[in-house]
């Protein structure tokens, strides 16, 4: 760990393709930051393997007894592990639990999430399925700051994806992920460069 690097902590529960896009950006020198630690609430999540392959510390921290959030003791463990690493930005990359006040308060304005729809449409789970069922012609993905409330925080960047007449949920999600892999590393680069400002709900990029 170098002394002056901008340190990122990443939380994920799944396959970690977005972690990979961030690793690629860091390794290519496009993102002036270091991924200090990757934490998962799922012991065998592939995201942990991806981190290890790139020499990044990968930790499983048991989530506790709840399904949709972290238990109190567990939340404190996540926060202290991130603080131990001097993390300045927490990036959620497919982390399937909502963060509560204590966690968010520990990193004010310093947690970002990626959601697979054009928010505020289709909050919550499987947003690409919701979009197909609703019949929208365009959907996409959103990177936003995390605040209390599900997928409601200030929007940093969005990308649009066209819905095709014969789309399946899998095909649509795959095309959304192509855009995710483009905009998430881009947002993290801008934050690491100190170019993202927040005034109320309004995000500005300098
Ligand atoms: C992405 O679609 C993201 O929008 C959502 O969870 C998924 C994570 O995918 N929050 P991956 O694990 O990064 O491949």
PDB file of C-alpha atoms and ligand atoms in Angstrom, residues 14-19 93-94 113-116 128 173 177 180, ligand 1:
ATOM      1  CA  UNK A  14     -21.585 -11.804  -7.070  1.00  0.00           C
ATOM      2  CA  UNK A  15     -19.453 -12.376 -10.089  1.00  0.00           C
ATOM      3  CA  UNK A  16     -17.598  -9.083  -9.923  1.00  0.00           C
ATOM      4  CA  UNK A  17     -17.460  -8.123 -13.591  1.00  0.00           C
ATOM      5  CA  UNK A  18     -17.616  -4.489 -12.496  1.00  0.00           C
ATOM      6  CA  UNK A  19     -14.746  -5.031 -10.088  1.00  0.00           C
ATOM      7  CA  UNK A  93     -20.326  -3.494  -7.121  1.00  0.00           C
ATOM      8  CA  UNK A  94     -23.272  -5.843  -6.997  1.00  0.00           C
ATOM      9  CA  UNK A 113     -23.371   2.394  -6.174  1.00  0.00           C
ATOM     10  CA  UNK A 114     -24.115   1.135  -9.638  1.00  0.00           C
ATOM     11  CA  UNK A 115     -27.718   0.324 -10.538  1.00  0.00           C
ATOM     12  CA  UNK A 116     -28.889  -1.375 -13.744  1.00  0.00           C
ATOM     13  CA  UNK A 128     -33.662  -5.044 -16.294  1.00  0.00           C
ATOM     14  CA  UNK A 173     -28.740  -7.276 -18.777  1.00  0.00           C
ATOM     15  CA  UNK A 177     -23.366  -4.460 -18.289  1.00  0.00           C
ATOM     16  CA  UNK A 180     -21.706  -0.405 -16.634  1.00  0.00           C
TER      17      UNK A 180
HETATM   18  C1  LIG B   1     -24.687  -5.106 -11.908  1.00  0.00           C
HETATM   19  O1  LIG B   1     -25.656  -5.305 -12.914  1.00  0.00           O
HETATM   20  C2  LIG B   1     -25.017  -3.889 -11.094  1.00  0.00           C
HETATM   21  O2  LIG B   1     -25.721  -2.925 -11.809  1.00  0.00           O
HETATM   22  C3  LIG B   1     -25.873  -4.446  -9.995  1.00  0.00           C
HETATM   23  O3  LIG B   1     -25.341  -5.728  -9.730  1.00  0.00           O
HETATM   24  C4  LIG B   1     -24.698  -6.232 -10.879  1.00  0.00           C
HETATM   25  C5  LIG B   1     -23.311  -6.649 -10.477  1.00  0.00           C
HETATM   26  O4  LIG B   1     -22.653  -7.336 -11.504  1.00  0.00           O
HETATM   27  N1  LIG B   1     -25.863  -3.545  -8.852  1.00  0.00           N
HETATM   28  P1  LIG B   1     -21.152  -7.821 -11.320  1.00  0.00           P
HETATM   29  O5  LIG B   1     -21.095  -8.710 -10.093  1.00  0.00           O
HETATM   30  O6  LIG B   1     -20.283  -6.621 -11.213  1.00  0.00           O
HETATM   31  O7  LIG B   1     -20.857  -8.595 -12.573  1.00  0.00           O
END
